[in-house]
Amino acid sequence: MIKYFLIILLLFFSCNTKKNVEDNYIKDLVQEIPNDIPQIFGADIVSKKGRFEMGITISPNGKSIAFGVAHDSKPEETCIYLMNFINKKWSSPDKTVLPNNTNTFFPMFSPTGDEFYFAKSNEKYETDLWIAKYLNNKIIAPKPLDSIFNSKSREAGHGIAKSGSFYFTSNRNDQNQCCGDIYYSKLESDGYKTIQKIDELSSIFDEESLFLSPDENYIIIQAWKKEFKSKHDLYISYRTKDSSWTIPKRLNTKINSKEFEQRPFISSDNKFLFFSRTSIIKEKGKDVYESDIYWVNTKSIFKPYPYNTEIKYTIQQNEQIQLQLPNDLFKDVDDQNLSYKAYLENNLELPEWIKFDSNNLSFSGTWKSKDPIMIIIIATDTSGNNTKFKFQLGQKEQF
């Protein structure tokens, strides 16, 4: 009996230790955890009325928070603040953490937490990307990234994967210097050698900031595509098995409002999205800008996505159907318990001579059609989010 009690006790402390680490970034900063409606994060501490907060990053262990503050007329007030969780409480936001902390923004911790990235503008170049060591709650020896990343134009949003691949936005190839695109560089054995534009993630409009998943399986992009009468919005794209990216899709309207949504960040447990929202209000007949940092649960953000869609299968009339779809046809960032349904276009049921096994993702039966048919597979996660994938089955030929 004592033995079993000790085991239960150890499990209790183990689970609670993990929970405490994950909860560091919310302890003493918020009153309640948000669901699908974004809420202001760290009111009167991180997000202060009248102060222009732009972007946030949280260290992987949840014990350090850095965020940017912008000021339109005082460059010295455009800077990065840092907070640390020490002795079971958060330190006050401190802007003395960087030498010459002027015109600095876009803070981002590396996946390991021992590097700190940020952007900085100066008189010579519009904006460059910088890197520093992060040790013992201090930013140490900041310096510009290698010249392969920094051009004479604007380099802004950035993220680094566990693999070392580095993603960033830049308007280096835009003749009008208005609109950024997304670039990346793969870490080779001898360092970074080439920069490539990611066409699937770039558009003729402005991509300014991004959040890259440490596992490089998804990316959230801030872009101004002038859709839905909105301004800057947040879009998500997933990386597929062949290393391509899905078409970026706009996040829901609870997140993307008619205001400016910018500077995305996802907590290391994939449970919360943080972003900046800039509002324009009228005060005494004048436009007044207010920017705060919001956070929201990701249950409605991460959806199943087509991952391994290479299906090669032809069949002729009266042949037996034995089609096994890839087990990783779909993936989901935060949910492995997907359910599946198959049907025809226009929501028609499958013909009676085709049987779909939703548990094994397989089809069986005897082929009866002279023409190919379009089959739609819909994957649904436990939160009710779903995504469709369609493919053609059969071949059009004379039987």
Coordinates of C-alpha atoms in Angstrom, one line a residue:
M1 CA 0.0 0.0 0.0
I2 CA 2.8 2.4 0.9
K3 CA 4.6 1.5 -2.4
Y4 CA 1.5 2.5 -4.5
F5 CA 1.0 5.7 -2.5
L6 CA 4.6 6.7 -3.2
I7 CA 4.1 6.1 -6.9
I8 CA 0.9 8.2 -7.0
L9 CA 2.7 10.9 -5.0
L10 CA 5.6 11.0 -7.4
L11 CA 3.2 11.2 -10.4
F12 CA 1.3 14.0 -8.7
F13 CA 4.5 16.1 -8.2
S14 CA 5.8 15.3 -11.7
C15 CA 2.6 16.5 -13.3
N16 CA 2.4 19.6 -11.2
T17 CA 6.0 20.5 -11.8
K18 CA 5.4 20.4 -15.6
K19 CA 2.2 22.4 -15.2
N20 CA 4.0 25.1 -13.2
V21 CA 6.7 25.5 -15.8
E22 CA 4.0 25.9 -18.5
D23 CA 2.1 28.3 -16.4
N24 CA 5.0 30.6 -15.7
Y25 CA 4.1 33.0 -18.5
I26 CA 0.6 33.6 -17.2
K27 CA 1.2 33.6 -13.5
D28 CA 0.4 37.0 -12.0
L29 CA -0.1 38.5 -15.5
V30 CA -3.7 37.5 -16.4
Q31 CA -7.0 37.0 -14.6
E32 CA -8.4 34.2 -16.8
I33 CA -7.3 31.9 -19.7
P34 CA -8.9 32.9 -23.0
N35 CA -10.9 30.5 -25.2
D36 CA -11.6 31.5 -28.8
I37 CA -12.1 35.2 -28.1
P38 CA -8.8 37.1 -27.9
Q39 CA -8.1 39.0 -24.7
I40 CA -5.5 41.6 -23.7
F41 CA -2.4 39.9 -22.3
G42 CA -0.8 41.4 -19.1
A43 CA -3.1 44.4 -18.7
D44 CA -1.2 47.4 -17.1
I45 CA 2.0 45.4 -17.1
V46 CA 2.7 44.2 -20.6
S47 CA -0.2 45.9 -22.3
K48 CA -0.5 49.5 -21.0
K49 CA -3.1 51.9 -22.2
G50 CA -1.5 54.7 -24.2
R51 CA 1.7 52.7 -24.8
F52 CA 2.2 51.1 -28.3
E53 CA 3.1 47.4 -27.7
M54 CA 4.1 45.6 -30.8
G55 CA 5.1 41.9 -30.6
I56 CA 6.0 39.5 -27.9
T57 CA 8.1 36.4 -27.4
I58 CA 8.3 33.9 -24.6
S59 CA 11.3 31.7 -23.8
P60 CA 10.8 28.0 -24.3
N61 CA 10.9 27.4 -20.5
G62 CA 8.3 30.1 -19.9
K63 CA 10.5 32.1 -17.6
S64 CA 11.4 35.1 -19.8
I65 CA 9.1 37.5 -21.8
A66 CA 10.3 40.1 -24.2
F67 CA 8.1 42.5 -26.0
G68 CA 8.5 45.6 -28.3
V69 CA 7.2 49.1 -27.7
A70 CA 6.9 51.6 -30.6
H71 CA 6.9 55.4 -30.4
D72 CA 6.1 57.6 -33.4
S73 CA 8.1 60.7 -32.4
K74 CA 10.7 59.5 -29.9
P75 CA 13.0 56.9 -31.4
E76 CA 14.6 56.2 -28.0
E77 CA 11.2 54.9 -26.9
T78 CA 11.0 52.4 -29.7
C79 CA 12.7 49.5 -27.8
I80 CA 12.5 46.1 -26.3
Y81 CA 11.4 45.3 -22.8
L82 CA 12.4 42.2 -20.9
M83 CA 10.8 40.4 -17.9
N84 CA 12.0 37.4 -15.9
F85 CA 10.2 35.0 -13.6
I86 CA 12.5 35.0 -10.5
N87 CA 11.7 33.8 -7.0
K88 CA 8.1 32.9 -8.0
K89 CA 7.3 36.3 -9.4
W90 CA 7.8 38.4 -12.5
S91 CA 10.3 41.2 -12.6
S92 CA 9.1 44.6 -13.8
P93 CA 9.5 45.2 -17.6
D94 CA 13.1 46.5 -18.1
K95 CA 14.3 48.4 -21.2
T96 CA 18.0 48.6 -20.1
V97 CA 18.5 45.0 -21.3
L98 CA 20.2 46.0 -24.5
P99 CA 23.0 48.5 -25.1
N100 CA 21.7 51.3 -27.3
N101 CA 18.2 49.9 -27.0
T102 CA 16.8 52.4 -29.6
N103 CA 14.8 51.6 -32.7
T104 CA 14.7 47.9 -31.7
F105 CA 11.7 45.6 -32.2
F106 CA 10.6 42.1 -33.3
P107 CA 12.1 40.2 -30.3
M108 CA 12.3 36.4 -30.7
F109 CA 13.9 33.6 -28.6
S110 CA 15.5 30.7 -30.4
P111 CA 13.9 27.2 -29.9
T112 CA 16.7 26.4 -27.4
G113 CA 16.2 29.6 -25.5
D114 CA 20.0 30.5 -25.5
E115 CA 19.8 32.9 -28.4
F116 CA 17.9 36.1 -28.8
Y117 CA 17.0 37.6 -32.2
F118 CA 15.6 41.1 -32.9
A119 CA 15.4 43.8 -35.6
K120 CA 17.1 47.2 -35.4
S121 CA 17.1 50.2 -37.6
N122 CA 19.7 52.9 -37.9
E123 CA 20.7 55.8 -40.1
K124 CA 22.6 53.7 -42.6
Y125 CA 20.1 50.8 -43.3
E126 CA 16.3 50.7 -42.9
T127 CA 16.2 47.6 -40.7
D128 CA 18.7 44.8 -40.0
L129 CA 18.4 41.5 -38.1
W130 CA 20.5 41.0 -35.0
I131 CA 21.4 38.1 -32.8
A132 CA 22.7 37.9 -29.2
K133 CA 23.4 35.2 -26.6
Y134 CA 20.8 34.8 -23.9
L135 CA 22.3 33.5 -20.6
N136 CA 21.2 33.9 -17.0
N137 CA 18.3 36.1 -18.0
K138 CA 20.6 38.5 -19.8
I139 CA 21.0 39.5 -23.4
I140 CA 24.7 39.3 -24.2
A141 CA 26.9 40.5 -27.1
P142 CA 24.3 41.6 -29.6
K143 CA 25.6 41.9 -33.2
P144 CA 24.1 42.1 -36.7
L145 CA 23.4 38.8 -38.5
D146 CA 25.7 37.9 -41.4
S147 CA 25.4 40.1 -44.5
I148 CA 23.7 37.2 -46.4
F149 CA 20.6 38.1 -44.4
N150 CA 20.9 41.9 -44.1
S151 CA 20.5 44.0 -47.2
K152 CA 20.1 47.8 -47.8
S153 CA 16.3 47.3 -47.5
R154 CA 14.0 46.3 -44.7
E155 CA 14.5 42.9 -43.0
A156 CA 11.8 42.4 -40.4
G157 CA 9.9 39.4 -39.1
H158 CA 12.1 36.4 -38.5
G159 CA 12.2 32.9 -37.0
I160 CA 14.6 30.0 -36.7
A161 CA 13.8 26.3 -36.7
K162 CA 15.4 23.6 -34.6
S163 CA 17.1 22.5 -37.8
G164 CA 18.8 25.9 -38.1
S165 CA 16.8 27.0 -41.1
F166 CA 16.2 30.7 -40.8
Y167 CA 13.1 32.5 -42.2
F168 CA 12.6 36.2 -42.5
T169 CA 10.7 38.9 -44.4
S170 CA 12.5 41.4 -46.7
N171 CA 11.6 43.9 -49.4
R172 CA 15.0 43.5 -51.0
N173 CA 13.6 42.6 -54.4
D174 CA 10.7 45.0 -54.5
Q175 CA 11.3 48.0 -56.8
N176 CA 8.9 50.2 -54.9
Q177 CA 10.2 49.1 -51.5
C178 CA 6.7 48.8 -50.2
C179 CA 6.1 45.2 -49.9
G180 CA 8.0 42.4 -48.1
D181 CA 8.2 38.8 -49.1
I182 CA 9.3 35.7 -47.2
Y183 CA 12.8 34.2 -47.6
Y184 CA 14.7 31.4 -45.9
S185 CA 18.2 30.0 -45.7
K186 CA 19.0 26.4 -44.9
L187 CA 21.9 25.8 -42.4
E188 CA 24.6 23.8 -44.2
S189 CA 27.6 22.1 -42.6
D190 CA 29.6 25.2 -43.3
G191 CA 27.0 27.8 -42.4
Y192 CA 24.4 29.7 -44.4
K193 CA 25.3 30.1 -48.1
T194 CA 22.1 31.0 -50.1
I195 CA 18.9 32.9 -49.6
Q196 CA 15.7 31.7 -51.3
K197 CA 12.4 33.4 -51.7
I198 CA 9.4 31.1 -50.8
D199 CA 6.9 31.9 -53.5
E200 CA 4.0 29.9 -51.9
L201 CA 4.2 32.2 -48.9
S202 CA 4.8 35.5 -50.7
S203 CA 2.4 37.6 -52.6
I204 CA 2.2 40.9 -54.5
F205 CA 1.1 42.5 -51.2
D206 CA 3.1 43.1 -48.0
E207 CA 4.3 40.2 -45.7
E208 CA 5.9 42.0 -42.8
S209 CA 6.2 39.6 -39.8
L210 CA 6.0 35.9 -39.1
F211 CA 6.1 33.1 -36.5
L212 CA 7.9 29.9 -37.5
S213 CA 7.1 26.7 -35.7
P214 CA 10.4 25.3 -34.2
D215 CA 9.6 22.0 -35.9
E216 CA 9.1 23.9 -39.2
N217 CA 5.7 22.3 -39.8
Y218 CA 3.7 25.5 -39.8
I219 CA 4.2 29.3 -40.2
I220 CA 1.9 32.2 -39.3
I221 CA 2.3 35.3 -41.4
Q222 CA 1.2 38.9 -41.0
A223 CA 0.2 40.2 -44.4
W224 CA -1.8 43.1 -45.9
K225 CA -3.7 41.4 -48.7
K226 CA -6.6 44.0 -48.6
E227 CA -9.1 41.2 -48.2
F228 CA -12.5 41.5 -46.4
K229 CA -12.1 45.2 -45.9
S230 CA -9.4 44.5 -43.3
K231 CA -5.9 45.8 -42.9
H232 CA -3.0 43.6 -41.7
D233 CA -4.3 40.1 -41.0
L234 CA -2.8 36.8 -39.8
Y235 CA -2.5 33.8 -42.1
I236 CA -1.4 30.2 -41.5
S237 CA 0.4 27.8 -43.8
Y238 CA 1.5 24.2 -43.2
R239 CA 4.5 22.3 -44.6
T240 CA 3.7 19.1 -46.4
K241 CA 5.7 15.9 -46.9
D242 CA 7.4 17.1 -50.0
S243 CA 8.6 20.3 -48.2
S244 CA 6.2 22.6 -50.0
W245 CA 3.9 25.0 -48.2
T246 CA 0.1 25.0 -48.3
I247 CA -1.6 28.2 -49.6
P248 CA -1.8 30.6 -46.6
K249 CA -5.3 30.8 -45.1
R250 CA -6.6 33.7 -43.2
L251 CA -7.3 33.0 -39.5
N252 CA -10.9 33.3 -38.3
T253 CA -12.7 36.7 -37.8
K254 CA -12.5 36.5 -34.0
I255 CA -8.8 36.9 -34.5
N256 CA -8.7 39.0 -37.6
S257 CA -10.8 42.1 -37.1
K258 CA -11.2 45.3 -39.0
E259 CA -8.1 46.5 -37.1
F260 CA -4.4 45.7 -37.6
E261 CA -3.4 42.3 -36.5
Q262 CA 0.4 41.8 -36.4
R263 CA 3.4 40.2 -34.9
P264 CA 2.2 36.6 -34.3
F265 CA 3.8 34.3 -31.7
I266 CA 2.7 30.8 -30.5
S267 CA 3.6 29.5 -27.0
S268 CA 6.0 26.5 -26.9
D269 CA 3.1 24.2 -25.9
N270 CA 1.1 25.2 -29.0
K271 CA -1.8 26.2 -26.8
F272 CA -1.9 30.0 -27.3
L273 CA -1.5 32.5 -30.0
F274 CA -0.2 36.0 -29.1
F275 CA -0.4 38.9 -31.4
S276 CA -0.6 42.7 -31.5
R277 CA -3.8 44.5 -32.4
T278 CA -3.7 48.1 -33.4
S279 CA -7.0 50.1 -33.1
I280 CA -7.8 53.6 -34.4
I281 CA -10.2 55.6 -32.2
K282 CA -11.4 59.1 -32.3
E283 CA -10.5 61.5 -29.4
K284 CA -11.4 65.1 -29.7
G285 CA -11.8 64.8 -33.5
K286 CA -8.4 63.2 -34.0
D287 CA -7.3 59.7 -34.8
V288 CA -5.6 58.0 -31.9
Y289 CA -3.7 54.8 -32.3
E290 CA -3.7 52.2 -29.5
S291 CA -1.8 48.9 -29.8
D292 CA -1.9 46.1 -27.2
I293 CA -0.9 42.5 -27.1
Y294 CA -3.7 39.9 -27.2
W295 CA -3.7 36.1 -26.7
V296 CA -6.2 33.4 -27.6
N297 CA -6.6 29.7 -27.4
T298 CA -5.4 27.8 -30.6
K299 CA -8.1 25.2 -30.6
S300 CA -9.8 26.9 -33.5
I301 CA -6.6 27.8 -35.3
F302 CA -4.9 24.5 -35.9
K303 CA -6.9 22.4 -38.3
P304 CA -6.1 19.1 -40.1
Y305 CA -4.1 19.7 -43.2
P306 CA -3.2 17.5 -46.2
Y307 CA 0.3 16.3 -45.6
N308 CA 1.0 13.3 -47.8
T309 CA -1.3 13.5 -50.8
E310 CA 0.6 11.4 -53.4
I311 CA -2.1 8.9 -54.4
K312 CA -1.3 6.8 -57.5
Y313 CA -4.0 4.3 -58.3
T314 CA -5.8 3.4 -61.5
I315 CA -8.5 0.8 -61.9
Q316 CA -10.7 -0.5 -64.7
Q317 CA -14.3 -1.7 -64.9
N318 CA -15.1 -4.8 -62.8
E319 CA -11.7 -4.9 -61.1
Q320 CA -11.5 -5.3 -57.4
I321 CA -10.8 -2.1 -55.5
Q322 CA -7.9 -2.3 -53.0
L323 CA -6.8 1.2 -52.3
Q324 CA -5.0 2.1 -49.1
L325 CA -4.5 5.8 -48.6
P326 CA -1.4 7.1 -46.8
N327 CA -1.8 6.9 -43.0
D328 CA -0.3 10.4 -42.9
L329 CA -2.7 11.8 -45.6
F330 CA -3.6 14.4 -43.0
K331 CA -1.8 15.9 -40.0
D332 CA -2.8 18.2 -37.2
V333 CA -0.4 20.3 -35.1
D334 CA -2.2 19.7 -31.8
D335 CA -4.6 16.8 -32.3
Q336 CA -3.8 13.2 -33.4
N337 CA -7.3 11.9 -33.0
L338 CA -8.8 12.7 -36.4
S339 CA -12.0 11.2 -37.9
Y340 CA -12.6 10.7 -41.6
K341 CA -15.5 10.7 -44.0
A342 CA -15.6 10.1 -47.8
Y343 CA -18.2 11.2 -50.3
L344 CA -18.6 12.6 -53.8
E345 CA -18.8 16.1 -55.0
N346 CA -22.0 18.0 -54.2
N347 CA -22.2 16.1 -51.0
L348 CA -23.4 12.9 -52.7
E349 CA -22.9 9.6 -51.0
L350 CA -20.4 7.1 -52.4
P351 CA -21.9 4.6 -54.8
E352 CA -22.9 1.3 -53.1
W353 CA -20.1 -0.6 -54.9
I354 CA -17.4 1.4 -53.1
K355 CA -16.8 0.9 -49.4
F356 CA -14.7 3.3 -47.3
D357 CA -13.1 2.1 -44.1
S358 CA -12.6 5.3 -42.1
N359 CA -10.5 3.6 -39.4
N360 CA -7.9 2.4 -41.9
L361 CA -8.3 5.0 -44.6
S362 CA -8.9 2.4 -47.3
F363 CA -11.4 1.7 -50.1
S364 CA -12.7 -1.7 -51.3
G365 CA -15.4 -3.1 -53.6
T366 CA -15.7 -3.7 -57.4
W367 CA -15.3 -0.8 -59.8
K368 CA -18.4 -0.2 -61.9
S369 CA -17.9 3.1 -63.5
K370 CA -16.7 3.8 -67.1
D371 CA -15.4 7.2 -66.1
P372 CA -13.2 8.4 -63.3
I373 CA -15.0 9.9 -60.2
M374 CA -13.9 12.6 -57.8
I375 CA -13.7 11.5 -54.2
I376 CA -13.6 14.0 -51.3
I377 CA -12.0 13.0 -48.0
I378 CA -12.8 15.2 -45.0
A379 CA -10.7 15.1 -41.8
T380 CA -12.2 16.4 -38.6
D381 CA -10.3 16.9 -35.2
T382 CA -11.8 16.7 -31.8
S383 CA -12.5 20.4 -31.7
G384 CA -14.6 20.2 -34.8
N385 CA -12.2 21.8 -37.2
N386 CA -12.1 20.1 -40.6
T387 CA -10.3 20.2 -43.9
K388 CA -11.1 18.6 -47.2
F389 CA -8.9 16.8 -49.8
K390 CA -10.2 15.6 -53.1
F391 CA -8.6 13.2 -55.7
Q392 CA -9.7 11.4 -58.8
L393 CA -10.2 7.7 -58.8
G394 CA -10.3 5.6 -62.0
Q395 CA -9.1 6.3 -65.5
K396 CA -10.9 7.5 -68.5
E397 CA -10.5 4.9 -71.3
Q398 CA -12.6 2.6 -73.4
F399 CA -13.6 -0.6 -71.6

